[in-house]
């Protein structure tokens, strides 16, 4: 499916995205596949649930891999523990075919995504303010 225009578009998006955009794309993917896995559990479609939840786990593993404990300190450690917990909940939901852990993971992912959207917005505003401010030569 290398000639699939949609896949080519998605590949281009990933290749040209900045770090903030890539992070948000990972959150969007984790949310999408967790929701899909939840639908699979609800419909008792084991293949859908398993495939979607495995993809969600892969994305959360990628989120964990992006953490830099040297630069991020306690925040990175807290996020790592949270991602580990989410992965555990996804595994449990997949094994037991239960919806409750998925609802919890979806809530956490949604809150984290909102936080990153706000942080990216604040960073962008700060950068624009610095560019517009120029240099104060009067002291």
CSV table of C-alpha atoms in Angstrom, one decimal:
chain,number,residue,atom,x,y,z
A,1,UNK,CA,0.0,0.0,0.0
A,2,UNK,CA,2.9,2.3,-0.6
A,3,UNK,CA,0.9,4.1,-3.2
A,4,UNK,CA,-2.0,4.9,-0.9
A,5,UNK,CA,-2.4,8.7,-1.1
A,6,UNK,CA,-3.7,8.9,2.5
A,7,UNK,CA,-0.7,7.0,3.8
A,8,UNK,CA,1.7,9.2,1.8
A,9,UNK,CA,0.0,12.2,3.3
A,10,UNK,CA,0.4,10.8,6.8
A,11,UNK,CA,4.0,10.0,6.2
A,12,UNK,CA,4.7,13.5,5.0
A,13,UNK,CA,2.9,14.9,8.1
A,14,UNK,CA,5.2,12.9,10.4
A,15,UNK,CA,8.4,13.7,8.5
A,16,UNK,CA,7.7,17.5,8.5
A,17,UNK,CA,6.2,17.8,12.0
A,18,UNK,CA,7.9,19.6,14.9
A,19,UNK,CA,8.3,17.8,18.2
A,20,UNK,CA,5.1,19.2,19.7
A,21,UNK,CA,3.1,18.2,16.7
A,22,UNK,CA,4.6,14.7,16.8
A,23,UNK,CA,3.8,14.3,20.4
A,24,UNK,CA,0.2,15.3,19.8
A,25,UNK,CA,0.0,12.9,16.9
A,26,UNK,CA,1.1,10.1,19.2
A,27,UNK,CA,-1.6,11.1,21.7
A,28,UNK,CA,-4.2,11.2,19.0
A,29,UNK,CA,-3.2,7.7,17.8
A,30,UNK,CA,-3.2,6.3,21.4
A,31,UNK,CA,-6.7,7.8,21.9
A,32,UNK,CA,-7.9,6.5,18.6
A,33,UNK,CA,-6.7,2.9,19.1
A,34,UNK,CA,-7.9,2.8,22.7
A,35,UNK,CA,-11.4,3.9,21.6
A,36,UNK,CA,-11.3,1.3,18.8
A,37,UNK,CA,-10.2,-1.4,21.3
A,38,UNK,CA,-13.0,-0.3,23.6
A,39,UNK,CA,-15.5,-0.8,20.8
A,40,UNK,CA,-14.0,-4.2,20.1
A,41,UNK,CA,-14.5,-5.2,23.7
A,42,UNK,CA,-18.1,-3.8,23.8
A,43,UNK,CA,-19.0,-5.7,20.6
A,44,UNK,CA,-17.1,-8.8,21.7
A,45,UNK,CA,-14.9,-8.6,18.6
A,46,UNK,CA,-11.7,-10.1,20.0
A,47,UNK,CA,-9.7,-9.4,16.9
A,48,UNK,CA,-10.6,-5.8,16.8
A,49,UNK,CA,-10.0,-5.3,20.5
A,50,UNK,CA,-6.6,-7.1,20.4
A,51,UNK,CA,-5.3,-5.4,17.3
A,52,UNK,CA,-6.4,-1.9,18.5
A,53,UNK,CA,-5.1,-2.3,22.0
A,54,UNK,CA,-1.8,-3.7,20.8
A,55,UNK,CA,-1.4,-0.6,18.6
A,56,UNK,CA,-2.3,1.7,21.6
A,57,UNK,CA,0.3,-0.1,23.7
A,58,UNK,CA,2.9,0.4,20.9
A,59,UNK,CA,2.2,4.1,20.8
A,60,UNK,CA,2.3,4.5,24.6
A,61,UNK,CA,5.7,2.6,24.5
A,62,UNK,CA,6.8,5.2,22.0
A,63,UNK,CA,5.7,8.0,24.3
A,64,UNK,CA,7.8,6.4,27.0
A,65,UNK,CA,10.7,6.3,24.7
A,66,UNK,CA,10.5,10.0,24.0
A,67,UNK,CA,11.0,10.9,27.7
A,68,UNK,CA,14.3,12.4,28.6
A,69,UNK,CA,14.9,11.9,32.4
A,70,UNK,CA,18.0,14.1,32.3
A,71,UNK,CA,16.1,17.2,31.0
A,72,UNK,CA,12.7,16.3,32.3
A,73,UNK,CA,13.6,15.2,35.9
A,74,UNK,CA,10.7,14.4,38.1
A,75,UNK,CA,8.1,15.2,35.4
A,76,UNK,CA,9.7,12.7,33.1
A,77,UNK,CA,9.8,10.1,35.9
A,78,UNK,CA,6.1,10.8,36.7
A,79,UNK,CA,5.1,10.5,33.1
A,80,UNK,CA,7.1,7.3,32.7
A,81,UNK,CA,5.2,5.8,35.7
A,82,UNK,CA,1.9,7.0,34.2
A,83,UNK,CA,2.7,5.5,30.8
A,84,UNK,CA,3.7,2.2,32.4
A,85,UNK,CA,0.4,2.2,34.3
A,86,UNK,CA,-1.5,2.9,31.1
A,87,UNK,CA,0.2,0.0,29.4
A,88,UNK,CA,-0.7,-2.3,32.3
A,89,UNK,CA,-4.3,-1.2,32.1
A,90,UNK,CA,-4.4,-1.8,28.3
A,91,UNK,CA,-2.9,-5.3,28.8
A,92,UNK,CA,-5.5,-6.1,31.6
A,93,UNK,CA,-8.4,-4.8,29.5
A,94,UNK,CA,-7.2,-6.9,26.5
A,95,UNK,CA,-6.8,-10.1,28.6
A,96,UNK,CA,-10.0,-9.7,30.6
A,97,UNK,CA,-12.0,-7.9,27.8
A,98,UNK,CA,-13.1,-5.2,30.2
A,99,UNK,CA,-14.1,-1.7,29.4
A,100,UNK,CA,-13.4,0.1,32.7
A,101,UNK,CA,-9.6,0.1,32.4
A,102,UNK,CA,-9.9,1.5,28.9
A,103,UNK,CA,-12.2,4.4,30.1
A,104,UNK,CA,-9.5,5.2,32.7
A,105,UNK,CA,-6.8,5.2,30.1
A,106,UNK,CA,-8.8,7.4,27.7
A,107,UNK,CA,-9.4,9.9,30.5
A,108,UNK,CA,-5.7,10.1,31.3
A,109,UNK,CA,-4.7,10.4,27.7
A,110,UNK,CA,-7.3,13.1,27.1
A,111,UNK,CA,-6.0,15.1,30.1
A,112,UNK,CA,-2.4,14.7,29.1
A,113,UNK,CA,-3.1,15.7,25.5
A,114,UNK,CA,-4.9,18.9,26.7
A,115,UNK,CA,-1.9,19.7,28.9
A,116,UNK,CA,0.5,19.3,26.0
A,117,UNK,CA,-1.8,21.4,23.7
A,118,UNK,CA,-1.8,24.2,26.3
A,119,UNK,CA,1.9,24.0,26.8
A,120,UNK,CA,2.6,24.1,23.1
A,121,UNK,CA,0.3,27.1,22.8
A,122,UNK,CA,2.0,28.9,25.6
A,123,UNK,CA,5.4,28.2,24.1
A,124,UNK,CA,4.3,29.5,20.8
A,125,UNK,CA,2.9,32.7,22.3
A,126,UNK,CA,6.1,33.2,24.3
A,127,UNK,CA,8.2,32.7,21.1
A,128,UNK,CA,6.1,35.1,19.2
A,129,UNK,CA,6.3,37.6,22.0
A,130,UNK,CA,10.1,37.4,22.0
A,131,UNK,CA,10.2,37.9,18.2
A,132,UNK,CA,7.9,40.8,18.3
A,133,UNK,CA,9.6,42.4,21.2
A,134,UNK,CA,12.9,43.1,19.5
A,135,UNK,CA,15.9,44.3,21.4
A,136,UNK,CA,15.8,47.0,24.1
A,137,UNK,CA,18.8,49.2,23.4
A,138,UNK,CA,17.8,51.9,25.9
A,139,UNK,CA,18.8,49.8,28.9
